[in-house]
Coordinates of C-alpha atoms in Angstrom, one line a residue:
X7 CA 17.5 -134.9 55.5
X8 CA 20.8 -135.1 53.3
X9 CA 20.8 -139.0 52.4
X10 CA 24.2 -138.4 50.4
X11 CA 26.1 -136.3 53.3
X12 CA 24.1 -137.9 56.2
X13 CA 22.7 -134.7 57.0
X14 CA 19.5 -133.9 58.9
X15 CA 17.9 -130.3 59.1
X16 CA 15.9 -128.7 61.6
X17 CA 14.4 -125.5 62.1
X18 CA 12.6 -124.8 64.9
X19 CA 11.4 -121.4 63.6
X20 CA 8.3 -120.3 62.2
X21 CA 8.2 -119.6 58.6
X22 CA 8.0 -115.8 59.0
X23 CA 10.8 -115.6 61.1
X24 CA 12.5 -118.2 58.4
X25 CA 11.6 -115.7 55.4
X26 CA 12.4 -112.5 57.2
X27 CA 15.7 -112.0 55.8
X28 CA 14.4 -112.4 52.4
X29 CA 11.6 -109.9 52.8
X30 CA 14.0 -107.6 54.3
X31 CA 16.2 -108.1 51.2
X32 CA 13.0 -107.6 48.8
X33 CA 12.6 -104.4 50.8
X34 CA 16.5 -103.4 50.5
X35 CA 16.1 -104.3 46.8
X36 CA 13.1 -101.9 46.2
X37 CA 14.9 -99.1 48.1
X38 CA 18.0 -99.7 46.2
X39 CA 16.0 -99.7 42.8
X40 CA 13.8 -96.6 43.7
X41 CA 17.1 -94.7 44.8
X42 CA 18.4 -95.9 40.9
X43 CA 15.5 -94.5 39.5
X44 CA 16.2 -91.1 41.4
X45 CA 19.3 -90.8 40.3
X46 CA 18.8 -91.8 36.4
X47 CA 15.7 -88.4 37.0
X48 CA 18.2 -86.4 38.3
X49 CA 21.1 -86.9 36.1
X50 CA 18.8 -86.7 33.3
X51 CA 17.7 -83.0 35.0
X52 CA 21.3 -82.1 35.3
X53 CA 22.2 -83.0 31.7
X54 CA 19.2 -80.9 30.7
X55 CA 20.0 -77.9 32.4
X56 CA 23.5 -78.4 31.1
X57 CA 22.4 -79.0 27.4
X58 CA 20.5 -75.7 28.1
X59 CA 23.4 -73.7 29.6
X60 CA 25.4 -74.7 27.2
X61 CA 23.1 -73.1 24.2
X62 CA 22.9 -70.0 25.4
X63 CA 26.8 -70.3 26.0
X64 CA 26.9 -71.1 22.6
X65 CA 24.4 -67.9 21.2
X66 CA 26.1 -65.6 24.0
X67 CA 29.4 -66.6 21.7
X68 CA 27.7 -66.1 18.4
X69 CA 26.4 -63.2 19.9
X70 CA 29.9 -62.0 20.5
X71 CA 31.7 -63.2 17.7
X72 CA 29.3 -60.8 15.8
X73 CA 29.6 -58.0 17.6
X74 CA 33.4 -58.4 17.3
X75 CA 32.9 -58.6 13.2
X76 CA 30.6 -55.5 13.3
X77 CA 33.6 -53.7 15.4
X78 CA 35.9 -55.0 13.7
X79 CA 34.1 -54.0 10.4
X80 CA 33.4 -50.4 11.7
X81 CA 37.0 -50.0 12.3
X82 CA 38.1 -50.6 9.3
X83 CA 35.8 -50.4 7.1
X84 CA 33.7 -47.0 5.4
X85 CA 30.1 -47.8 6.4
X86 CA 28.8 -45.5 3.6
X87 CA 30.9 -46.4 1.0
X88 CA 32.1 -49.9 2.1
X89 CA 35.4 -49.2 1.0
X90 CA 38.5 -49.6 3.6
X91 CA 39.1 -46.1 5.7
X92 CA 41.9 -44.1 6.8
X93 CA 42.4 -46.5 9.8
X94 CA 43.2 -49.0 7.6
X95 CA 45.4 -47.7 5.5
X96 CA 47.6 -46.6 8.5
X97 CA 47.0 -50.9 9.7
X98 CA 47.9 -52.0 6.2
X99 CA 51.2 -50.2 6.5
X100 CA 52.1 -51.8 9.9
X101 CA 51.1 -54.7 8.9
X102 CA 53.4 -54.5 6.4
X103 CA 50.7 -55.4 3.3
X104 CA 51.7 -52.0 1.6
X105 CA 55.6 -52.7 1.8
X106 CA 58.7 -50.4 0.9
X107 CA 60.8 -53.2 0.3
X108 CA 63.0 -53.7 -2.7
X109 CA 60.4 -55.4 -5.5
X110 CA 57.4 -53.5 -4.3
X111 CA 56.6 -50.7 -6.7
X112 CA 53.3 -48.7 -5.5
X113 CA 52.0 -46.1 -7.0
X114 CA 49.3 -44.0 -5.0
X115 CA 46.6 -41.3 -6.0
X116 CA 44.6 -39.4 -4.4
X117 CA 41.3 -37.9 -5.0
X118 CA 38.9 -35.6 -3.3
X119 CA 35.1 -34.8 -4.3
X120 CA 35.1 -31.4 -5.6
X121 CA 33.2 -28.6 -3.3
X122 CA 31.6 -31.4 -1.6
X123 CA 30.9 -29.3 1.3
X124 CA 28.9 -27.2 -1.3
X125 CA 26.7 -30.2 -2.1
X126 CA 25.9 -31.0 1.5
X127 CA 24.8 -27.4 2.3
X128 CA 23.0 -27.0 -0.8
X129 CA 21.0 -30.5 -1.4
X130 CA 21.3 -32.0 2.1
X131 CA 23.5 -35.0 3.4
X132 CA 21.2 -37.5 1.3
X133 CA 22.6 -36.3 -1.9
X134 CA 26.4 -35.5 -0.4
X135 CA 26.0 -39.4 0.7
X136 CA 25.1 -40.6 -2.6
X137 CA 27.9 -38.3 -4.6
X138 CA 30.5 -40.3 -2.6
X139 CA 28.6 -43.4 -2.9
X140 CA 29.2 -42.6 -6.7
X141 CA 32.5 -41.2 -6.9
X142 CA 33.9 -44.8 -4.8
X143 CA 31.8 -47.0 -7.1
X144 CA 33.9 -44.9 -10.3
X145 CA 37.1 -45.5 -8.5
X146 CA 36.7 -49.2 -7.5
X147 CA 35.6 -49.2 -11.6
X148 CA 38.2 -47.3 -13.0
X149 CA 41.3 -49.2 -10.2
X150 CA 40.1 -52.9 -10.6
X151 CA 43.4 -54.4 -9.4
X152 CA 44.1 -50.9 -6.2
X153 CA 43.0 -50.9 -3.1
X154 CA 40.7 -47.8 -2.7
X155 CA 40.4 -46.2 0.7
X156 CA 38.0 -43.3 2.0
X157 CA 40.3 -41.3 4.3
X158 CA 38.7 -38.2 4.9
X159 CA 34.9 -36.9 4.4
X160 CA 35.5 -36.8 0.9
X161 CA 38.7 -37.9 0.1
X162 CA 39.5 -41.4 -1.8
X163 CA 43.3 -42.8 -1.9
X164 CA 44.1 -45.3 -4.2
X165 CA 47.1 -48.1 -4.0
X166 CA 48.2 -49.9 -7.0
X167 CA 50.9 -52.4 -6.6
X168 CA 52.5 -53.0 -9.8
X169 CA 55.5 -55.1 -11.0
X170 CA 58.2 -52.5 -11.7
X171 CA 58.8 -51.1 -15.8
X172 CA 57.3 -48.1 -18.1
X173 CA 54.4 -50.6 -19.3
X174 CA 53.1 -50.9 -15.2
X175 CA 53.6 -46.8 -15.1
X176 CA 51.8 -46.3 -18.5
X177 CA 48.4 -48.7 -17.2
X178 CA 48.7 -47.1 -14.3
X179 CA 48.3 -43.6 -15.6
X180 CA 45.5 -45.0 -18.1
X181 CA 43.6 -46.0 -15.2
X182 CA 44.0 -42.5 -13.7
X183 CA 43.4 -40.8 -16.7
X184 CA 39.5 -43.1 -16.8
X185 CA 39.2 -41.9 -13.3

């Protein structure tokens, strides 16, 4: 009984039948909070894998980002002397790094290991390796400021970009005359 609406209330149920709804709700409620649980598991699976995936993306790049600097390296670079080869050379002029403009004075030497092939027949590869290892650590001595590039088996060409005048021609010709 409502005294303040004048209200009276009957039910002529019994009190499971009253309380049914609500222990089908509680029931709902579990379901619904199980079927939360499952899918917190399983996004928290997914993100895993993903996190996973993701790393060996990430090494499968590093992976190839290396083997794209060792290619790169082995095609420009000497891999005995460490020194830019003949590819290079013929890149730097596309490039245009060794220019024929007006202002660019270059002056260009080259050198070849005498009867290398001499060496390598009579004291093995080793020692023909470590002649030229020699002969490009002299040249990278005697032409600080060149670029020195192995172009052949064992042949060496330096670049030296100078400002123009005699005094540029004469250090020039000293460094050639050390090497």
């Amino acid at each position: 009984y409502m005294a303040d609406r004048g209200w009276i209330f009957m039910m002529n149920d019994t009190e499971d039948e009253m309380y049914s709804l609500t222990g089908n709700m509680r029931s709902y409620l579990i379901i619904f909070i199980i079927f939360c649980i499952l899918l917190i598991v399983i996004f928290n699976i997914i993100n895993k894998k993903h996190e996973d995936t993701s790393q060996r993306l990430n090494k499968v790049v590093e992976k190839q980002e290396k083997t794209r600097e060792n290619l790169s390296n082995a095609l420009f670079r000497d891999m005995l002397t460490d020194m830019k080869n003949r590819v290079s050379f013929s890149n730097d002029f596309e490039e245009g790094k060794i220019s024929c403009e007006a202002g660019h004075v270059y002056y260009f030497a080259m050198f070849n290991v005498r009867r290398f092939s001499e060496i390598n027949i009579l004291y093995g590869e080793e020692a023909g390796d470590m002649v030229l290892v020699a002969a490009s650590a002299v040249l990278k001595k005697c032409f600080p400021n060149s670029v020195v590039y192995r172009t052949g088996s064992d042949e060496f060409f330096v670049v030296t970009e100078r400002s123009g005048g005699d005094d540029a021609k004469a250090v020039f010709f000293s460094e050639l005359s050390r090497a």
